[in-house]
Coordinates of C-alpha atoms in Angstrom, one line a residue:
M98 CA 135.2 76.0 116.2
S99 CA 133.2 74.8 119.2
E100 CA 131.1 78.0 119.1
Q101 CA 130.3 77.4 115.5
N102 CA 129.3 73.8 116.3
D103 CA 127.1 75.0 119.1
A104 CA 125.5 77.6 116.9
S105 CA 124.8 75.0 114.2
Q106 CA 123.2 72.7 116.8
D107 CA 121.0 75.5 118.1
R108 CA 119.4 75.9 114.6
D109 CA 116.1 74.4 115.6
L110 CA 113.7 77.2 114.7
P111 CA 112.0 76.9 111.3
A112 CA 113.0 79.5 108.7
S113 CA 110.9 82.6 108.6
E114 CA 109.1 83.9 105.6
S115 CA 111.6 86.7 105.4
K116 CA 114.6 84.4 105.4
L117 CA 113.0 82.1 102.7
N118 CA 112.4 85.2 100.5
K119 CA 116.1 86.3 101.0
A120 CA 117.2 82.8 100.0
R121 CA 115.0 82.9 97.0
E122 CA 116.5 86.2 95.9
Q123 CA 119.9 84.6 96.1
G124 CA 118.7 81.7 93.9
Q125 CA 118.5 79.2 96.8
V126 CA 115.3 77.2 96.3
A127 CA 114.4 73.6 96.6
R128 CA 115.1 71.6 93.4
S129 CA 114.7 67.9 92.6
R130 CA 116.6 66.5 89.5
D131 CA 114.7 63.3 89.8
L132 CA 111.3 65.1 89.6
S133 CA 112.5 67.1 86.6
S134 CA 113.7 63.9 84.9
A135 CA 110.5 62.1 85.6
L136 CA 108.2 64.9 84.3
G137 CA 110.4 65.4 81.3
L138 CA 110.3 61.7 80.3
G139 CA 106.6 61.5 81.2
A140 CA 105.8 64.5 79.0
G141 CA 107.9 62.9 76.1
L142 CA 106.1 59.6 76.5
A143 CA 102.7 61.4 76.4
A144 CA 103.8 63.3 73.3
L145 CA 105.0 60.1 71.7
I146 CA 101.6 58.5 72.3
G147 CA 99.7 61.5 71.1
L148 CA 101.8 62.2 68.1
G149 CA 102.7 58.6 67.3
G150 CA 100.7 58.6 64.0
S151 CA 102.3 61.7 62.5
L152 CA 105.8 60.5 63.8
L153 CA 105.2 57.1 62.1
E154 CA 104.3 58.8 58.8
S155 CA 107.3 61.1 59.0
S156 CA 109.6 58.2 59.8
R157 CA 108.3 56.2 56.8
V158 CA 108.8 59.2 54.4
L159 CA 112.3 59.9 55.9
L160 CA 113.3 56.2 55.6
G161 CA 112.1 56.1 52.0
N162 CA 114.1 59.2 51.1
A163 CA 117.2 57.8 52.9
L164 CA 117.1 54.6 50.9
R165 CA 116.6 56.4 47.6
I166 CA 119.9 57.8 46.1
D167 CA 119.8 59.9 43.0
A168 CA 121.9 58.3 40.3
R169 CA 122.9 61.8 39.1
L170 CA 125.0 62.3 42.2
L171 CA 127.2 59.4 41.0
A172 CA 127.5 60.7 37.4
E173 CA 128.8 64.2 38.4
T174 CA 132.4 65.1 38.9
P175 CA 133.7 63.9 42.3
G176 CA 133.9 67.4 43.8
L177 CA 130.3 68.3 42.8
A178 CA 129.0 64.9 43.8
D179 CA 130.4 65.3 47.3
Q180 CA 128.7 68.7 47.6
R181 CA 125.4 67.4 46.4
L182 CA 125.7 64.4 48.7
F183 CA 126.4 66.8 51.6
E184 CA 123.3 68.8 50.7
W185 CA 121.2 65.7 50.5
T186 CA 122.4 64.6 54.0
V187 CA 121.6 68.0 55.5
Q188 CA 118.2 67.8 54.0
L189 CA 117.5 64.4 55.5
G190 CA 118.8 65.6 58.9
S191 CA 116.5 68.7 58.7
Q192 CA 113.5 66.5 58.0
A193 CA 114.3 64.2 60.9
L194 CA 114.8 67.2 63.2
V195 CA 111.4 68.6 62.2
A196 CA 109.8 65.2 62.8
V197 CA 111.1 64.8 66.4
M198 CA 111.1 68.6 67.3
P199 CA 107.6 68.6 68.9
I200 CA 108.4 65.7 71.1
L201 CA 111.7 67.2 72.2
L202 CA 110.0 70.5 73.0
I203 CA 107.4 68.8 75.1
C204 CA 110.1 66.9 76.9
A205 CA 112.0 70.1 77.7
L206 CA 108.8 71.8 78.8
G207 CA 108.1 68.9 81.2
A208 CA 111.6 69.1 82.6
I209 CA 111.2 72.8 83.2
V210 CA 107.9 72.2 85.0
G211 CA 109.6 69.6 87.1
Q212 CA 112.3 72.1 88.1
L213 CA 109.8 74.7 89.1
A214 CA 107.3 72.3 90.7
L215 CA 109.1 72.1 94.1
G216 CA 110.6 75.5 94.7
G217 CA 108.9 77.8 92.2
T218 CA 110.6 80.5 90.2
A219 CA 113.6 82.5 91.4
W220 CA 114.5 85.3 89.0
T221 CA 117.9 86.4 90.2
T222 CA 121.4 87.1 88.8
H223 CA 123.1 86.3 92.1
P224 CA 124.4 82.9 91.0
L225 CA 126.0 84.5 88.0
M226 CA 128.1 86.8 90.1
P227 CA 131.8 85.8 90.4
D228 CA 132.7 83.9 93.5
F229 CA 136.4 83.4 94.0
N230 CA 135.8 81.0 96.8
R231 CA 134.8 78.5 94.3
L232 CA 138.4 78.6 92.9
N233 CA 139.7 77.5 96.2
P234 CA 140.8 73.8 95.8
M235 CA 140.4 73.0 99.5
Q236 CA 136.8 74.2 99.5
G237 CA 136.1 72.3 96.3
L238 CA 137.5 69.2 97.9
S239 CA 135.5 69.7 101.0
R240 CA 132.3 70.0 98.9
L241 CA 133.2 66.8 97.0
L242 CA 133.7 65.0 100.3
S243 CA 130.7 66.4 102.0
K244 CA 127.9 64.2 103.3
H245 CA 125.4 65.7 101.0
H246 CA 127.5 65.3 97.8
L247 CA 128.4 61.7 98.7
M248 CA 124.7 60.9 99.3
E249 CA 123.7 62.5 96.0
S250 CA 126.4 60.6 94.1
L251 CA 125.3 57.3 95.7
K252 CA 121.7 58.1 94.8
L253 CA 122.6 58.8 91.2
L254 CA 124.6 55.6 90.9
L255 CA 121.7 53.6 92.3
I256 CA 119.2 55.2 89.9
V257 CA 121.5 54.6 86.9
A258 CA 122.0 51.0 88.0
L259 CA 118.2 50.5 88.2
L260 CA 117.7 52.2 84.8
M261 CA 120.3 50.0 83.2
L262 CA 118.9 46.9 84.8
V263 CA 115.3 47.7 83.7
A264 CA 116.6 48.6 80.1
Y265 CA 118.6 45.3 79.9
G266 CA 115.6 43.3 81.0
Y267 CA 113.3 45.0 78.6
V268 CA 115.7 44.6 75.6
R269 CA 116.4 41.0 76.5
S270 CA 112.7 40.2 76.6
H271 CA 112.3 41.6 73.0
V272 CA 115.6 40.6 71.4
S273 CA 114.1 37.4 70.1
E274 CA 111.5 39.4 68.2
L275 CA 114.0 41.5 66.2
P276 CA 114.5 38.9 63.4
G277 CA 110.8 39.0 62.7
L278 CA 111.0 42.7 61.7
N279 CA 112.6 41.6 58.4
R280 CA 109.4 39.8 57.4
L281 CA 107.2 42.9 57.9
D282 CA 106.7 45.7 55.6
T283 CA 108.1 49.2 56.3
V284 CA 105.0 50.6 58.0
A285 CA 104.5 47.5 60.2
A286 CA 108.1 47.4 61.2
L287 CA 108.1 51.1 62.1
S288 CA 104.9 50.7 64.1
T289 CA 106.3 47.8 66.0
S290 CA 109.5 49.7 66.8
V291 CA 107.5 52.7 68.1
D292 CA 105.4 50.3 70.3
W293 CA 108.7 48.9 71.7
L294 CA 110.0 52.4 72.3
K295 CA 106.8 53.3 74.2
G296 CA 107.0 50.2 76.4
G297 CA 110.7 50.8 77.2
A298 CA 110.1 54.5 78.0
L299 CA 107.2 53.5 80.3
M300 CA 109.4 51.0 82.2
L301 CA 112.1 53.7 82.6
L302 CA 109.5 56.2 83.6
S303 CA 108.3 54.0 86.5
V304 CA 111.8 53.9 87.9
L305 CA 112.2 57.8 87.7
V306 CA 108.7 58.3 89.2
L307 CA 109.6 56.1 92.2
A308 CA 112.9 58.1 92.6
A309 CA 111.1 61.4 92.3
L310 CA 108.5 60.4 95.0
I311 CA 111.4 59.7 97.4
D312 CA 113.7 62.6 96.4
A313 CA 111.3 65.5 96.2
P314 CA 110.2 65.5 99.9
L315 CA 113.8 64.9 100.9
Q316 CA 115.0 67.9 98.9
W317 CA 112.3 70.1 100.3
K318 CA 113.1 69.1 103.9
R319 CA 116.9 69.5 103.3
H320 CA 116.3 73.0 101.9
H321 CA 114.3 74.1 104.9
D322 CA 116.7 72.5 107.3
E323 CA 119.6 74.4 105.9
L324 CA 117.7 77.7 106.4
K325 CA 116.7 77.0 110.0
M326 CA 117.4 79.8 112.4
T327 CA 118.9 80.2 115.9
M328 CA 117.1 82.0 118.6
Q329 CA 119.5 85.0 118.2
E330 CA 118.9 85.2 114.5
A331 CA 115.1 85.2 115.0
K332 CA 115.4 88.0 117.6
Q333 CA 117.7 90.0 115.3
E334 CA 115.3 89.5 112.3
A335 CA 112.3 90.6 114.5
K336 CA 114.2 93.7 115.5
E337 CA 115.1 94.5 111.9
Q338 CA 111.5 94.1 110.8
E339 CA 110.1 96.2 113.6
G340 CA 112.7 98.9 113.4
D341 CA 114.5 100.9 116.0
P342 CA 112.6 101.0 119.3
H343 CA 113.3 104.8 119.7
V344 CA 112.0 105.4 116.2
R345 CA 108.9 103.3 116.9
A346 CA 108.3 105.2 120.1
R347 CA 108.5 108.6 118.3
I348 CA 106.1 107.3 115.6
K349 CA 103.6 106.1 118.2
G350 CA 103.9 109.4 120.0
R351 CA 103.3 111.3 116.9
Q352 CA 100.3 109.1 116.1
R353 CA 98.9 109.8 119.6
E354 CA 99.4 113.5 119.1
L355 CA 97.5 113.5 115.8
A356 CA 94.7 111.4 117.3
R357 CA 94.5 113.8 120.2
S358 CA 94.4 116.8 117.9
R359 CA 91.5 115.2 115.9
M360 CA 89.7 114.4 119.0
L361 CA 90.0 117.9 120.5
A362 CA 88.9 119.4 117.1
A363 CA 85.6 117.6 117.6
V364 CA 84.8 119.1 121.0
P365 CA 83.2 122.3 119.6
Q366 CA 80.6 120.2 117.8
A367 CA 79.7 118.3 121.0
S368 CA 76.2 118.6 122.6
V369 CA 77.4 118.3 126.2
I370 CA 80.6 117.7 128.2
V371 CA 80.0 115.3 131.2
T372 CA 82.7 115.8 133.9
N373 CA 83.8 114.3 137.2
P374 CA 84.3 117.4 137.7
T375 CA 88.1 117.5 137.8
H376 CA 89.5 114.1 136.8
F377 CA 87.3 112.9 133.9
A378 CA 85.6 114.7 130.9
V379 CA 83.6 113.0 128.2
A380 CA 82.2 114.9 125.2
L381 CA 78.9 113.6 123.8
R382 CA 77.3 114.5 120.5
Y383 CA 73.7 113.7 119.4
D384 CA 71.9 114.6 116.2
E385 CA 68.4 113.3 116.2
G386 CA 68.2 113.3 112.4
S387 CA 71.4 111.3 111.7
M388 CA 72.2 109.3 114.8
G389 CA 70.5 106.4 116.5
A390 CA 72.2 107.1 119.8
P391 CA 74.6 109.6 121.2
K392 CA 78.3 109.2 120.3
V393 CA 81.5 109.9 122.3
V394 CA 83.5 112.4 120.3
A395 CA 86.2 113.0 122.9
K396 CA 87.2 111.8 126.4
G397 CA 90.2 112.4 128.6
V398 CA 91.5 112.3 132.2
D399 CA 93.4 114.9 134.2
L400 CA 95.2 117.4 131.9
L401 CA 93.4 116.2 128.8
A402 CA 90.1 116.5 130.6
A403 CA 91.0 120.0 131.6
K404 CA 91.8 120.8 127.9
I405 CA 88.4 119.4 126.8
R406 CA 86.6 121.6 129.4
E407 CA 88.6 124.6 128.3
I408 CA 87.8 124.2 124.6
A409 CA 84.1 123.5 125.5
T410 CA 83.9 126.7 127.5
E411 CA 85.4 128.8 124.7
S412 CA 83.1 127.2 122.2
G413 CA 79.9 127.6 124.3
V414 CA 79.4 123.8 124.8
P415 CA 77.5 123.0 128.0
V416 CA 79.7 121.5 130.7
L417 CA 77.7 119.3 133.2
E418 CA 79.0 117.8 136.4
A419 CA 77.8 114.2 136.7
P420 CA 80.6 112.1 138.4
P421 CA 79.0 108.6 138.2
L422 CA 78.1 109.1 134.6
A423 CA 81.4 110.6 133.6
R424 CA 83.3 107.7 135.2
A425 CA 81.1 105.1 133.6
L426 CA 81.3 106.7 130.1
Y427 CA 85.1 107.1 130.4
A428 CA 85.5 103.4 131.5
H429 CA 83.0 101.7 129.1
A430 CA 82.4 104.0 126.1
R431 CA 84.7 103.8 123.1
L432 CA 85.8 106.9 121.3
G433 CA 83.9 107.5 118.1
M434 CA 81.3 104.9 119.0
E435 CA 77.8 105.1 120.5
V436 CA 77.4 105.0 124.2
P437 CA 76.7 101.5 125.8
P438 CA 73.0 100.6 125.8
A439 CA 73.1 100.3 129.7
L440 CA 73.8 104.1 129.8
Y441 CA 71.1 105.2 127.4
T442 CA 68.7 106.3 130.1
A443 CA 71.3 108.3 132.0
V444 CA 72.6 110.0 128.9
A445 CA 69.0 110.7 127.8
Q446 CA 68.3 112.4 131.1
V447 CA 71.4 114.6 130.6
L448 CA 70.4 115.5 127.0
A449 CA 66.9 116.3 128.1
Y450 CA 68.2 118.6 130.8
I451 CA 70.5 120.4 128.3
Y452 CA 67.5 120.8 125.9
Q453 CA 65.3 122.2 128.6
L454 CA 68.1 124.5 129.7
R455 CA 68.5 125.9 126.2
M456 CA 64.8 126.4 125.8
H457 CA 64.8 128.4 129.1
L458 CA 67.7 130.6 128.0
Q459 CA 66.1 131.2 124.6
A460 CA 62.8 132.1 126.2
A461 CA 64.5 134.4 128.8
M462 CA 61.2 134.9 130.6
P463 CA 61.6 136.6 134.1
G464 CA 60.3 134.4 136.9
R465 CA 60.5 131.2 134.9
Q466 CA 62.1 128.5 137.0
V467 CA 65.5 127.1 135.8
P468 CA 65.3 123.4 135.1
E469 CA 67.4 121.2 137.4
L470 CA 69.3 118.1 136.6
P471 CA 67.9 115.0 138.3
S472 CA 69.7 114.3 141.5
Q473 CA 70.0 110.6 140.7
L474 CA 71.0 109.6 137.2
D475 CA 70.2 106.0 136.2
V476 CA 73.8 104.8 136.1
P477 CA 74.2 101.0 136.9
Q478 CA 76.5 100.5 139.9
D479 CA 78.5 97.8 138.1
L480 CA 79.4 100.4 135.3
D481 CA 80.6 103.0 137.8
P482 CA 84.3 102.4 138.6
G483 CA 84.0 104.5 141.7
V484 CA 81.2 102.3 143.1
S485 CA 83.0 99.1 142.1
A486 CA 86.2 100.2 143.8
A487 CA 84.3 101.1 146.9
L488 CA 82.5 97.7 147.0
D489 CA 85.9 96.0 146.5
E490 CA 87.3 97.8 149.5
L491 CA 84.3 96.9 151.6
D492 CA 84.6 93.3 150.7
Q493 CA 88.3 93.3 151.5
E494 CA 87.7 94.9 154.9
A495 CA 85.0 92.3 155.6
S496 CA 87.3 89.5 154.7
D497 CA 90.0 91.0 156.9
D498 CA 87.6 91.3 159.9
T499 CA 86.2 87.8 159.6
P500 CA 88.9 86.0 161.5
M501 CA 88.6 88.5 164.3
T502 CA 84.9 88.0 164.6
Q503 CA 85.3 84.2 164.8
E504 CA 87.9 84.6 167.6
S505 CA 85.6 87.0 169.5
R506 CA 82.9 84.4 169.3

């Protein structure tokens, strides 16, 4: 029991979207009866105001028919008279129902909107499933004596008391005017009655609106508080959503293999392979007609770099040793993207060299000098990881030697 209490006290994490959706699937959504009642009565009052003229006319006709009794009903035999009287009563009831049906439908529509306004729709058959725990008298007694049920009962009694108090005050303020209805004609008496009905409904509506403004936020908060999660539940849900770690690892490994295969398939279309020569390999492709700048179509280190060089050799793609440029491209150029602008000049020197080399091979003229790659490519030192690492080592050595220099002085 203590463990359960501790677990309930640890529910301080807000409910996740997944848990809210599961609760909705089971029919657990925030609902406010006071909001539904207020919107239902408000919609009925609006309908009464809008349809007051037609309702008044229907009431006048219905009252006239009710006070007019066909004398033939009294002249018939008793059995037949009773039958015709019953038919006449049913006819009057049908006319009354037709007269008030629009207002009743609008009231029902307002109540439905009030039910859905706070928690939305929840299409599920889960609450209809048989639950034998509800037949347990002890659990039923515990629900009746629960804090939530007692608070709801107290709230309902308070609202009913306020409604009765408001209705009593309103009727008492107009009871003295009731004898005056006898001196009015039928239309005026009905019109006055409808006005009294509107005023009384408005007073009752004010009480329900006040109750709804208090109850709706409390019901929403209570619903989310009941669905709060412990840290363990949050971790378990995250694990379920993300899946088995071993399965995720296999999926990621397969994705890496597919990406590597696509990358290696692009090596034969490269213009040049820039190498370290052993650790790094970067494949560049440039098409003057369709590209604004050279793009990196493949890059790798160690075994992958060796595979890139192997495919390039088999495909006849030039492989060029330029360690600073290879390191800089591998560190700062993104696969499938153009080379960084800071390396445009160095890459242009390499491509120009490859172009001159191809022209020389195509010409195949004896005695013609083979073009040479510039000894110093224009690679910024801050983009070369090798230079940056060397400078860091020099700075570290200098900082280590500083105390010794001061002592020697």
